[in-house]
Tab-separated table of C-alpha atoms and ligand atoms in Angstrom:
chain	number	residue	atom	x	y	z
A	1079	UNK	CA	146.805	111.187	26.715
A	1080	UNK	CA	146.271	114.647	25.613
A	1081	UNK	CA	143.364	117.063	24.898
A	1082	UNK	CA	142.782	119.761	27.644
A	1083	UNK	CA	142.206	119.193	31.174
A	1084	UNK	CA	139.302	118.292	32.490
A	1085	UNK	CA	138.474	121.108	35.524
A	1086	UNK	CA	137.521	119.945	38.948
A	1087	UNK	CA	133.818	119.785	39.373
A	1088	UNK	CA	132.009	122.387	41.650
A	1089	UNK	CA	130.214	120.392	44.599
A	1090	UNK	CA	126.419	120.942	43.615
A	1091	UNK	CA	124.333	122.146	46.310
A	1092	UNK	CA	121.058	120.944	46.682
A	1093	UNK	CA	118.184	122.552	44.833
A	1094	UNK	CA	115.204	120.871	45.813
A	1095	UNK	CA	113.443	119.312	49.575
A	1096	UNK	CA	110.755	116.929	48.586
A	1097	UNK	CA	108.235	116.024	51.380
A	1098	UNK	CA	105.763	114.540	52.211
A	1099	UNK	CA	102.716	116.847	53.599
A	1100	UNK	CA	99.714	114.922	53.029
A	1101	UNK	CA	97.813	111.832	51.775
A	1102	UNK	CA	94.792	112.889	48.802
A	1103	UNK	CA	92.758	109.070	48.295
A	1104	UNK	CA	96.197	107.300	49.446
A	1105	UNK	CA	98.461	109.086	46.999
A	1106	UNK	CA	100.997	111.139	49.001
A	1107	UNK	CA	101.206	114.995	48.237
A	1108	UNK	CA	104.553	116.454	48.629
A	1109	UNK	CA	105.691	120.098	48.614
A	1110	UNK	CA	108.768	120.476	46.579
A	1111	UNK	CA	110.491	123.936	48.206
A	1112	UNK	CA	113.418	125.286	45.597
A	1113	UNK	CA	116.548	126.671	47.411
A	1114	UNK	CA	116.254	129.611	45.175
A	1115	UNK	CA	120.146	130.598	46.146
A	1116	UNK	CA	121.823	127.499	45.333
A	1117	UNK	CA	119.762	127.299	42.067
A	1118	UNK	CA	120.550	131.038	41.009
A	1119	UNK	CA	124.116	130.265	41.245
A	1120	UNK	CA	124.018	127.845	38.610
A	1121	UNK	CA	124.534	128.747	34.704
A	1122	UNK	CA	121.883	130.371	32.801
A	1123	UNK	CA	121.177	127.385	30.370
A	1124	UNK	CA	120.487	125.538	34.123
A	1125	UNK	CA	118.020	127.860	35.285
A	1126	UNK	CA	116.610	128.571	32.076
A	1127	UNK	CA	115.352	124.326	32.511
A	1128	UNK	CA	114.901	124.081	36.273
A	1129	UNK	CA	113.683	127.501	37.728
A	1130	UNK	CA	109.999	127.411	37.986
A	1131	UNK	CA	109.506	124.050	36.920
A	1132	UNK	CA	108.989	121.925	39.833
A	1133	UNK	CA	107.767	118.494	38.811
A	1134	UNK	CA	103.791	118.446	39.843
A	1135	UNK	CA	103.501	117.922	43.624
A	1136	UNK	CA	100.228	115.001	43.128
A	1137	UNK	CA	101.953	113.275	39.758
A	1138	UNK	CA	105.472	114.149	39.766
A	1139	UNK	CA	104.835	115.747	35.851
A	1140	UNK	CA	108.111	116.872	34.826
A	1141	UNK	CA	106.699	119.375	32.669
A	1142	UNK	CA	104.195	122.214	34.281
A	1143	UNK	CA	100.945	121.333	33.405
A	1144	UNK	CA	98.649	123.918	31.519
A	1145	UNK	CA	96.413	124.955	34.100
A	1146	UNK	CA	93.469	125.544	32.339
A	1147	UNK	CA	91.207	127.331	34.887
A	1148	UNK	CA	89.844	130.718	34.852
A	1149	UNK	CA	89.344	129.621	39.275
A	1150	UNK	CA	90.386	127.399	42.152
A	1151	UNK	CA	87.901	125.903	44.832
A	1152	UNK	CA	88.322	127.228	48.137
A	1153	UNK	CA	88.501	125.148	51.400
A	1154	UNK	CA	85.737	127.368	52.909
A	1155	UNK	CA	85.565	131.463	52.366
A	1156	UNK	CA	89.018	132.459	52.078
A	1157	UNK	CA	90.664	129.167	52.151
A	1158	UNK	CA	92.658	129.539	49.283
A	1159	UNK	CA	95.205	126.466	48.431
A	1160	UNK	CA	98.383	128.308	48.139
A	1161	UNK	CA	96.881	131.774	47.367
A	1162	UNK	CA	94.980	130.796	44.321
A	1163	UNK	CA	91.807	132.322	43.593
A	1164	UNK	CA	90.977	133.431	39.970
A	1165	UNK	CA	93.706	133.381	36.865
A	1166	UNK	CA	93.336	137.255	36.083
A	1167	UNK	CA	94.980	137.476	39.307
A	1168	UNK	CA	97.158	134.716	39.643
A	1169	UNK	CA	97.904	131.429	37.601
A	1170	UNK	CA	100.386	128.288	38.224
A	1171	UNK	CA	101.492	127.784	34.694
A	1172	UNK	CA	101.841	131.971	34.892
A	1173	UNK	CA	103.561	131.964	37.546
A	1174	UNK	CA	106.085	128.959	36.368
A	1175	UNK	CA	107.160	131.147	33.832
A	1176	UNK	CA	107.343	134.449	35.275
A	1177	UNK	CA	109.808	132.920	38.111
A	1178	UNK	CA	111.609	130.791	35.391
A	1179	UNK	CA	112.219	134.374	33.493
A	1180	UNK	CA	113.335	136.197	36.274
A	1181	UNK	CA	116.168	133.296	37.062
A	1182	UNK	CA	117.063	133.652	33.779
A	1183	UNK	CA	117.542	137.018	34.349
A	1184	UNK	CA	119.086	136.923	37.344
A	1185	UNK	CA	116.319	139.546	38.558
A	1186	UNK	CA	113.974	139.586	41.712
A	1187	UNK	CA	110.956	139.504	40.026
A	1188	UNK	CA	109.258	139.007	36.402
A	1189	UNK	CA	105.635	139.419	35.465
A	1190	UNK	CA	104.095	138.378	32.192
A	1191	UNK	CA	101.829	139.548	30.034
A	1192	UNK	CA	99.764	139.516	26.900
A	1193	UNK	CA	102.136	140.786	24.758
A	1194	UNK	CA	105.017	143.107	24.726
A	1195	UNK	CA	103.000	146.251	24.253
A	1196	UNK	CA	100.577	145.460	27.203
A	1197	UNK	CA	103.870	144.801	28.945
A	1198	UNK	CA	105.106	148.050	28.148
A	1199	UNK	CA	101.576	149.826	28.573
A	1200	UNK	CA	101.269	148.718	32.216
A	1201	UNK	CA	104.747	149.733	33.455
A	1202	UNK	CA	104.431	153.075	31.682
A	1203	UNK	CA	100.483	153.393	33.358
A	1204	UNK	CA	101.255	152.289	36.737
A	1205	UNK	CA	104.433	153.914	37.248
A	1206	UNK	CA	103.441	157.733	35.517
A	1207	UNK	CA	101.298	160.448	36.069
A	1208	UNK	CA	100.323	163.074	33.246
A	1209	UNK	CA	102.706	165.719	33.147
A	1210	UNK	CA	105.801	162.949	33.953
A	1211	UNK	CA	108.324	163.056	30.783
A	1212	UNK	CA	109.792	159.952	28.673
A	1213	UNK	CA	113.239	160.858	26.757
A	1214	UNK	CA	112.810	157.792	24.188
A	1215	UNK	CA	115.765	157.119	21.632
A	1216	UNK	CA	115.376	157.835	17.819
A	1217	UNK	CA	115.333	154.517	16.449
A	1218	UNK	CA	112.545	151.861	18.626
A	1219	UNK	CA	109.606	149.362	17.992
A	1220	UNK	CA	107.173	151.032	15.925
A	1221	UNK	CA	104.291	149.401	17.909
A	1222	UNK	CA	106.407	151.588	21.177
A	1223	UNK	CA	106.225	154.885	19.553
A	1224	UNK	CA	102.738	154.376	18.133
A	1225	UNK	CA	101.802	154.071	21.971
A	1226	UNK	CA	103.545	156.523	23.315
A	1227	UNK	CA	102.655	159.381	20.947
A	1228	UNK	CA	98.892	158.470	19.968
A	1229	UNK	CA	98.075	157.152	23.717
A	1230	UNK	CA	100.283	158.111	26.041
A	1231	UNK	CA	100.743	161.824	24.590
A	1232	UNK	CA	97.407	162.634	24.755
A	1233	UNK	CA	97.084	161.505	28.116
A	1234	UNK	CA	99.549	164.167	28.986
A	1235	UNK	CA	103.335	162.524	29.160
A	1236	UNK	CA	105.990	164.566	27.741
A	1237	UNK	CA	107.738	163.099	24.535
A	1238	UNK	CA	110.906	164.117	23.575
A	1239	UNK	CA	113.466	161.878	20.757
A	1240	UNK	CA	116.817	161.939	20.714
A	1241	UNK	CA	119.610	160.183	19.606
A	1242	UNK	CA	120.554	157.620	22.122
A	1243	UNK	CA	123.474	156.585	21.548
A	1244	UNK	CA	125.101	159.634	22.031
A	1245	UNK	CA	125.745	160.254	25.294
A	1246	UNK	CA	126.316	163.401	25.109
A	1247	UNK	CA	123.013	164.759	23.703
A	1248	UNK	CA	121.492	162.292	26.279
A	1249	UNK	CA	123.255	164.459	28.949
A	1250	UNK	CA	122.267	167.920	27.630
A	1251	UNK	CA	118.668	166.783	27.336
A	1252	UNK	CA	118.164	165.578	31.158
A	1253	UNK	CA	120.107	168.557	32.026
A	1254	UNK	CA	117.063	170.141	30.448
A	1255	UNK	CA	114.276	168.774	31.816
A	1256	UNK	CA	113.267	166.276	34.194
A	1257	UNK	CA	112.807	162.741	32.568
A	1258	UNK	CA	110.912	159.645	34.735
A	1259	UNK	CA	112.022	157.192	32.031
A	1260	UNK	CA	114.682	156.976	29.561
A	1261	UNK	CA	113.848	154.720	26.968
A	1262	UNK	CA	116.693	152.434	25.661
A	1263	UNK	CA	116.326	150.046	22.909
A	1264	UNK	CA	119.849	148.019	22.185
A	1265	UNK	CA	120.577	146.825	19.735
A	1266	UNK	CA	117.569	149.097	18.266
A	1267	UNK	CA	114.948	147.967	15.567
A	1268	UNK	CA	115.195	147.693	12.784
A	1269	UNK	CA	118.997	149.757	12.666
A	1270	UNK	CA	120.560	147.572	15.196
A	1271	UNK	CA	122.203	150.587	16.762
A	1272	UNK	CA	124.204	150.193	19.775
A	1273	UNK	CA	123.364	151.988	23.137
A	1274	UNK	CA	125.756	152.106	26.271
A	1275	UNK	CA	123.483	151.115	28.801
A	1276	UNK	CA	126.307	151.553	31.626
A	1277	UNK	CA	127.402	155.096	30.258
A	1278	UNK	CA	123.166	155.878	30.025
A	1279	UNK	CA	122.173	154.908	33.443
A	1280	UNK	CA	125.267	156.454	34.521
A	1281	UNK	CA	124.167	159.867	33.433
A	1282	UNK	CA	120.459	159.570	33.704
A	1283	UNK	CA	120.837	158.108	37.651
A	1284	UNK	CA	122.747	161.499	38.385
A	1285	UNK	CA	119.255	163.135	36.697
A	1286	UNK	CA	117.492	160.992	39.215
A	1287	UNK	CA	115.932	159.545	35.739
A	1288	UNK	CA	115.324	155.441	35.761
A	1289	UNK	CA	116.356	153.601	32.521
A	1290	UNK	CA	114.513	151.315	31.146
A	1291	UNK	CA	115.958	148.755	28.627
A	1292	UNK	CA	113.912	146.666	25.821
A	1293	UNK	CA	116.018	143.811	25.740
A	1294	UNK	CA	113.958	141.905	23.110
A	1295	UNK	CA	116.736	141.989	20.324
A	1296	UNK	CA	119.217	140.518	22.611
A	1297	UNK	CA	117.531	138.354	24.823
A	1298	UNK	CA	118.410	137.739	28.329
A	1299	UNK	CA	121.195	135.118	26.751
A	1300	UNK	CA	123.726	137.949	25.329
A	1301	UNK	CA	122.908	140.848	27.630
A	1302	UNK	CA	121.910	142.066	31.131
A	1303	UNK	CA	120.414	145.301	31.346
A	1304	UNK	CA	120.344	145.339	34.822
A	1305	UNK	CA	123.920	144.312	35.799
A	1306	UNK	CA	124.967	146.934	33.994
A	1307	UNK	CA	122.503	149.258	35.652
A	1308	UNK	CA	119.418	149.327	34.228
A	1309	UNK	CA	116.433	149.631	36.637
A	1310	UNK	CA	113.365	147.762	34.293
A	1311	UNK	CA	114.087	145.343	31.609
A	1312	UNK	CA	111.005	144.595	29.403
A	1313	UNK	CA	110.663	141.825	26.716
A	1314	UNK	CA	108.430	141.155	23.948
A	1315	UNK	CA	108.308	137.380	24.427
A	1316	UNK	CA	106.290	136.994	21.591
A	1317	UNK	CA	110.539	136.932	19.912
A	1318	UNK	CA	113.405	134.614	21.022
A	1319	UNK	CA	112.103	134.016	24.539
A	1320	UNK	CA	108.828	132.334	22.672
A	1321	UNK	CA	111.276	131.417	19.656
A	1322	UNK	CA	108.746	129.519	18.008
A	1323	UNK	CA	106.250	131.905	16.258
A	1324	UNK	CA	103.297	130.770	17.788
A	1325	UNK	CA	102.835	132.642	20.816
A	1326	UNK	CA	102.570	136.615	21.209
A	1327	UNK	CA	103.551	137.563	24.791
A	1328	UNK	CA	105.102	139.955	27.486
A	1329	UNK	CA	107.179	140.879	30.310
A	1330	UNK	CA	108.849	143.129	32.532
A	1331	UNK	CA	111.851	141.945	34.674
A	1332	UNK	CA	113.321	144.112	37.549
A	1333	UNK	CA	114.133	144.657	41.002
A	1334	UNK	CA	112.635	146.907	42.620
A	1335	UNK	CA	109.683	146.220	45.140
A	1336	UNK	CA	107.757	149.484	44.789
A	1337	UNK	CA	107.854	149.342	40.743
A	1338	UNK	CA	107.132	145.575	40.815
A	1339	UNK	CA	103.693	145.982	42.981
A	1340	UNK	CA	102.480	148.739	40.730
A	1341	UNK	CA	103.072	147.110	38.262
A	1342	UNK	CA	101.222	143.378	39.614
A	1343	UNK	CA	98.311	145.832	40.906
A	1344	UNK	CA	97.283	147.271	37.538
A	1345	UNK	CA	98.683	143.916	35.413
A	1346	UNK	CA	95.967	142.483	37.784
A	1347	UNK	CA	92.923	145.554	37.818
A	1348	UNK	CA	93.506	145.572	33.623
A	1349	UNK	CA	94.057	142.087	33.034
A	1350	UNK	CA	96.311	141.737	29.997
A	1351	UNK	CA	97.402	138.820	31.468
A	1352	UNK	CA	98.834	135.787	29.300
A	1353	UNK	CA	96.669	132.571	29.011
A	1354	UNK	CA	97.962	129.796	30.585
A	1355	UNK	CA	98.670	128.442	27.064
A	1356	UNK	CA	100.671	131.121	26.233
A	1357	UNK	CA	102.127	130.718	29.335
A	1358	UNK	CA	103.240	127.225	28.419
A	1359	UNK	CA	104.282	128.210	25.740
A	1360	UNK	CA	106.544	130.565	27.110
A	1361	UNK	CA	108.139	128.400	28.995
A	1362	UNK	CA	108.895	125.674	26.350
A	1363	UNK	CA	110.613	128.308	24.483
A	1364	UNK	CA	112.570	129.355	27.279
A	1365	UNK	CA	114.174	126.369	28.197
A	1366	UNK	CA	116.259	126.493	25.024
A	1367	UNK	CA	116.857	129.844	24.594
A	1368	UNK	CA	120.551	129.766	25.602
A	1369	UNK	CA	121.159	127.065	22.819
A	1370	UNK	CA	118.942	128.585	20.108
A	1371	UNK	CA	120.463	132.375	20.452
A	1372	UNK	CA	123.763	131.304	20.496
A	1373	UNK	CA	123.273	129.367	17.171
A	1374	UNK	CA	121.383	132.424	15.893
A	1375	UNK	CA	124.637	134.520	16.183
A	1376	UNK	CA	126.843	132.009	14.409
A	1377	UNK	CA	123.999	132.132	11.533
A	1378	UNK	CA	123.535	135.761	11.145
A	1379	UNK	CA	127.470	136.374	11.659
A	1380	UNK	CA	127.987	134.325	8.658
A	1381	UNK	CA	125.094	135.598	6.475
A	1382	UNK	CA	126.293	139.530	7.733
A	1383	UNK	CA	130.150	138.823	6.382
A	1384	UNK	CA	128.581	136.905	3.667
A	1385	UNK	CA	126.145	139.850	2.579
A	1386	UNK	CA	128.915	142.724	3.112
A	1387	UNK	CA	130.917	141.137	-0.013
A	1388	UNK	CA	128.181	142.006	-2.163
A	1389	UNK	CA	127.492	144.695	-4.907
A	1390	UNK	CA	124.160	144.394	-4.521
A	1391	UNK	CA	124.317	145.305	-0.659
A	1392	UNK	CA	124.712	149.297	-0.133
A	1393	UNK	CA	125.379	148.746	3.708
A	1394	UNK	CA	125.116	146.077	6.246
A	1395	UNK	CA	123.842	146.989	9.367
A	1396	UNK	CA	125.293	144.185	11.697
A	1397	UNK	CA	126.788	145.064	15.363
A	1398	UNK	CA	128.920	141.805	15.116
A	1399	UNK	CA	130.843	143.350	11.926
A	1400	UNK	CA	134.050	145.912	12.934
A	1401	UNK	CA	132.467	148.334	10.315
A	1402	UNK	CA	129.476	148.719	12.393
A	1403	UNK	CA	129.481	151.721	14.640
A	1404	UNK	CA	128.634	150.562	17.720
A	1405	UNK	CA	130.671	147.270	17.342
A	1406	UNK	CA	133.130	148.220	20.289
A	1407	UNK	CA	130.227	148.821	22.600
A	1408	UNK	CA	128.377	145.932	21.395
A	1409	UNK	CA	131.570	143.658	22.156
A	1410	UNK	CA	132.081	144.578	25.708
A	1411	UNK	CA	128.312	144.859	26.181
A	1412	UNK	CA	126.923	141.678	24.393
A	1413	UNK	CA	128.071	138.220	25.751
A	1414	UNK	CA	128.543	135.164	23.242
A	1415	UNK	CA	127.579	136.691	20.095
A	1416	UNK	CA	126.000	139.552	18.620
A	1417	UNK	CA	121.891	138.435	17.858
A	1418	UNK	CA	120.171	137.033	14.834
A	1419	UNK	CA	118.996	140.428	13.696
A	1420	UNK	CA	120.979	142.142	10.550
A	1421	UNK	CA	120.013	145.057	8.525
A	1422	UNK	CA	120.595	145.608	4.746
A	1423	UNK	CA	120.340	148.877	2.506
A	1424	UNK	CA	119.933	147.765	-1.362
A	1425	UNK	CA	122.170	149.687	-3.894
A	1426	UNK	CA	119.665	150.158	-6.306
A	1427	UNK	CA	116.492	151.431	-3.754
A	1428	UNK	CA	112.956	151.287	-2.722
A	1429	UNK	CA	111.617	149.218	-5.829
A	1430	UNK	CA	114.432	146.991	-6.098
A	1431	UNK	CA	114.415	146.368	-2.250
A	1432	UNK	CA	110.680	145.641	-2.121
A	1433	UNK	CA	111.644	142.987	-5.083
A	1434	UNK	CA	114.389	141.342	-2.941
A	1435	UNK	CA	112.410	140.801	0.271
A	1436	UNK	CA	109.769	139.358	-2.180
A	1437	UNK	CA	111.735	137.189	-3.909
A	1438	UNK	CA	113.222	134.647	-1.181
A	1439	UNK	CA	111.987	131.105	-0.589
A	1440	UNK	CA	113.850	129.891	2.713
A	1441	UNK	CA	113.310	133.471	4.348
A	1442	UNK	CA	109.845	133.726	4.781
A	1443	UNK	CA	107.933	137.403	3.841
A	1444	UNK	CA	106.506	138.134	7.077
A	1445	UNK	CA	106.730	140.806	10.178
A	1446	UNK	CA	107.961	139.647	13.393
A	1447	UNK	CA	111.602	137.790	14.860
A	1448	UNK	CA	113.660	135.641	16.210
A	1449	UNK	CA	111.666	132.640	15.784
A	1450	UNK	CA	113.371	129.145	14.240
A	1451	UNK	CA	112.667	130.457	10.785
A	1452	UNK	CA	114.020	133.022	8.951
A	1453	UNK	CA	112.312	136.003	8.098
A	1454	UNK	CA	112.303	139.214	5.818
A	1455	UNK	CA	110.684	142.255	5.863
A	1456	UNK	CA	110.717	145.877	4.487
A	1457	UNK	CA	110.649	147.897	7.646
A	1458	UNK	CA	109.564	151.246	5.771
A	1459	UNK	CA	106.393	149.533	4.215
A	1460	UNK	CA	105.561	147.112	6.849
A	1461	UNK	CA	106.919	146.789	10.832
A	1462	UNK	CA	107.405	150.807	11.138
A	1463	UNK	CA	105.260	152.455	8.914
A	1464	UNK	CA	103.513	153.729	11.719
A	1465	UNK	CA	107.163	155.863	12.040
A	1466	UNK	CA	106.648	157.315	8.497
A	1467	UNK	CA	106.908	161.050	8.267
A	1468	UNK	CA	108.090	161.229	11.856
A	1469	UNK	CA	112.183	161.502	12.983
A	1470	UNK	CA	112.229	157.946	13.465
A	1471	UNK	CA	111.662	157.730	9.753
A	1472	UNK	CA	113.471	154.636	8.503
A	1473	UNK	CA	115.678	154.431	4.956
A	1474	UNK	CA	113.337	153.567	2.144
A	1475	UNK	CA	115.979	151.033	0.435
A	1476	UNK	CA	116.435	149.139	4.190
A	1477	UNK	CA	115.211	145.386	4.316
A	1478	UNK	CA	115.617	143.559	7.743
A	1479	UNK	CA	116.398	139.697	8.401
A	1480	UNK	CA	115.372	137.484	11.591
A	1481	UNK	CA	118.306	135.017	10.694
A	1482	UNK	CA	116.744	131.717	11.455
A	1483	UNK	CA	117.863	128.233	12.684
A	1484	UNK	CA	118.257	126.921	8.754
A	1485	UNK	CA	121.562	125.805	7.975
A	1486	UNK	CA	123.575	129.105	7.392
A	1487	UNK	CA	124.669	127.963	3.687
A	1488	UNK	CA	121.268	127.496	2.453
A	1489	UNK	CA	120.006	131.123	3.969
A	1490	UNK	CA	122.986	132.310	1.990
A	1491	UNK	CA	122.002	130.235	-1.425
A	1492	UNK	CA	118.720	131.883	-0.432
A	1493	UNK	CA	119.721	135.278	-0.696
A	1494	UNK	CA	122.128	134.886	-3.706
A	1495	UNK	CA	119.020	133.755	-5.738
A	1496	UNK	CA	117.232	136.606	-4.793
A	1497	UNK	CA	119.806	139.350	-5.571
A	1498	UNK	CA	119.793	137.508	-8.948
A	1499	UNK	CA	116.221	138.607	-9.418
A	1500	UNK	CA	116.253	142.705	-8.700
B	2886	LIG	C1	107.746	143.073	18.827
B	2886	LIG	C2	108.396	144.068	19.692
B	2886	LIG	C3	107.677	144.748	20.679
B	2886	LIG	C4	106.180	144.567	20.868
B	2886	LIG	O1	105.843	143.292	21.281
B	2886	LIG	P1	104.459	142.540	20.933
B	2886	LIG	O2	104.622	141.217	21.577
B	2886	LIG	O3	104.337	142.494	19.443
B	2886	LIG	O4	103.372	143.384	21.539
B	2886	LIG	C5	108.356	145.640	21.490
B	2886	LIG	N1	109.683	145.843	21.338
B	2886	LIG	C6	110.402	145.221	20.390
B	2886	LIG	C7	111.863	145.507	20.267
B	2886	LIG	C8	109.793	144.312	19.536
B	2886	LIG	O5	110.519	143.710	18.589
């Protein structure tokens, strides 16, 4: 016989009690209690199926229903059946995917949202007071610094830029003033630079600054903001954690009690709460996250050494490719692969890049990411024009790919066809 050995199995522990608490019309109801320990030691791609998603105590549905309810019938004034009372506050198809996030995570607690802005909109709100600073990094969302300096600015929180992956300018600006938040995006959009969250919340902790990492590029699957010291990890789920295209959505995964009931109290007194659709959504997506952004890696890894080959291509911007600058960082900080996400800057500029991203046929025109197709977009003319004129100003020649699920040869056929065209 040969082939490699097969290693002992790990005695499972038991996840789940099932019993029996009442009869409803002579159908037993059960409560189904999760031993949240034994199930948090398990893989990701475990949790990412099982946390949260305890079959339905009355039918035993494997999958969480949709509970479509804006209320819940109380057993007399204040007898609420297991704390529900109205879906603004709390929801059970909600709350299945907030607790199924923050396994994935490996966090305390997650709460979901709307979308990624209102995500971002209620930690910011809930956690700051005019006159509280932000020291944001030079190259995030669009949608982020359109909030931050046409709402939040005016409501009187300090802005400052600056480039984020250098630690050392990070360092000299805390030493200057007093930050609440550091805002880290990593890998960044749309120049997929590489931030050391470690090194950052190394520095900004001795500032008494907390970090806060949008982790939406990378997904929970390649990296962990808060193992490696982070103290807020927020998502736009609306991108790989959806996966699917068809669901705009939210979240914000940490630790901390304090932060996490601010944060509940005003998700909860605003309301940009997810509907349970959304919800569902959510957690479909979820499930196979682990397999789908591994598989995005392999794709965009090939298409990235693929596109770097090619006159056409000025620069690839790629953290999986040695001749990206933050490729050492990215390979100790990322875990089994690099993200779907590449960046290109066209030889021959703005015209003949805004003719490229027009003229695929497998890569669909369109903002957005990380969903099974691929897409293209000019980031200058469409997903951060919002930046223009401002120093997160992006190149004029840049065109960025979501590196879909397609079969990697065909997004490269794809390409070559265009490139034919400028
Ligand atoms: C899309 C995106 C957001 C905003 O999320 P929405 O769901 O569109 O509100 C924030 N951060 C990053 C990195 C994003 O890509």
């Amino acid at each position: 016989m040969s082939g490699s050995p097969i290693a002992p199995l790990k005695p499972m522990p038991i996840i789940r009690t099932t019993q029996t608490i009442r009869y409803f019309q002579g159908v037993p109801i059960m409560t189904i209690s999760t031993n949240t320990e034994a199930l948090n030691a398990t893989a990701l791609a475990t949790r990412a199926i099982h946390a949260g998603q305890e079959p339905d105590p009355t039918t035993g549905a494997v999958v969480t229903p949709i509970y479509m309810t804006s209320t819940f019938k109380q057993d007399g004034v204040g007898g609420l059946r297991n704390g529900y009372d109205y879906s603004r506050s709390i929801n059970p198809t909600r709350n299945s995917f907030d607790e199924q996030l923050a396994a994935v995570e490996g966090a305390k607690y997650a709460l979901s949202f709307s979308s990624g802005l209102a995500a971002i909109d209620v930690l910011l709100r809930s956690t700051l007071k005019p006159g509280d600073n932000i020291l944001l990094g030079n190259d995030v969302y669009g949608g982020t610094y359109r909030l931050l300096s046409k709402v939040f600015v005016p409501w009187g929180i300090g802005l400052d830029v600056v480039d984020i992956t250098d630690t050392a300018a990070v360092s000299a600006a805390l030493a200057k003033k007093q930050y609440a938040y550091i805002w880290v995006e990593t890998p960044s959009n749309p120049l997929l630079n590489i931030t050391d969250i470690a090194a950052t919340a190394a520095v900004a902790h001795a500032h008494g600054t907390k970090v806060v990492v949008d982790n939406t590029f990378a997904s929970p699957v390649l990296q962990h903001p808060l193992a490696d010291g982070a103290d807020v990890v927020v998502y736009s789920t609306t991108k790989y954690i959806g996966g699917h295209s068809d669901v705009v959505g939210g979240a914000v995964v940490l630790n901390d009690k304090e932060t996490r009931d601010a944060v509940a109290f005003l998700q909860n007194a605003a309301g940009a709460v997810p509907s349970p659709f959304d919800s569902w959504l959510d957690i479909r997506g979820l499930k196979t996250l682990d397999l789908r952004v591994k598989q995005h890696s392999r794709n965009a890894m090939k298409v990235a050494q693929w596109l770097e080959t090619r006159p056409e291509v000025e620069r690839v911007w790629y953290p999986g490719l040695e001749s990206h600058p933050g490729h050492d960082i990215a390979a100790r900080q990322m875990h089994g692969g690099f993200g779907g996400m590449i960046s290109i800057q066209i030889a021959a500029g703005f015209e003949a890049a805004k003719k490229f991203a027009g003229a695929t046929e497998v890569f669909t025109l369109a903002e957005s990411l990380g969903g099974v197709e691929s897409l293209i977009e000019h980031p200058g003319a469409m997903t951060h024009a919002s930046v223009a004129g401002t120093t997160l100003e992006v190149p004029a020649n840049l065109i960025r790919l979501s590196v879909g699920l397609e079969d990697a040869d065909d997004l490269i056929a794809d390409l070559e066809q265009a490139f034919r065209q400028i």
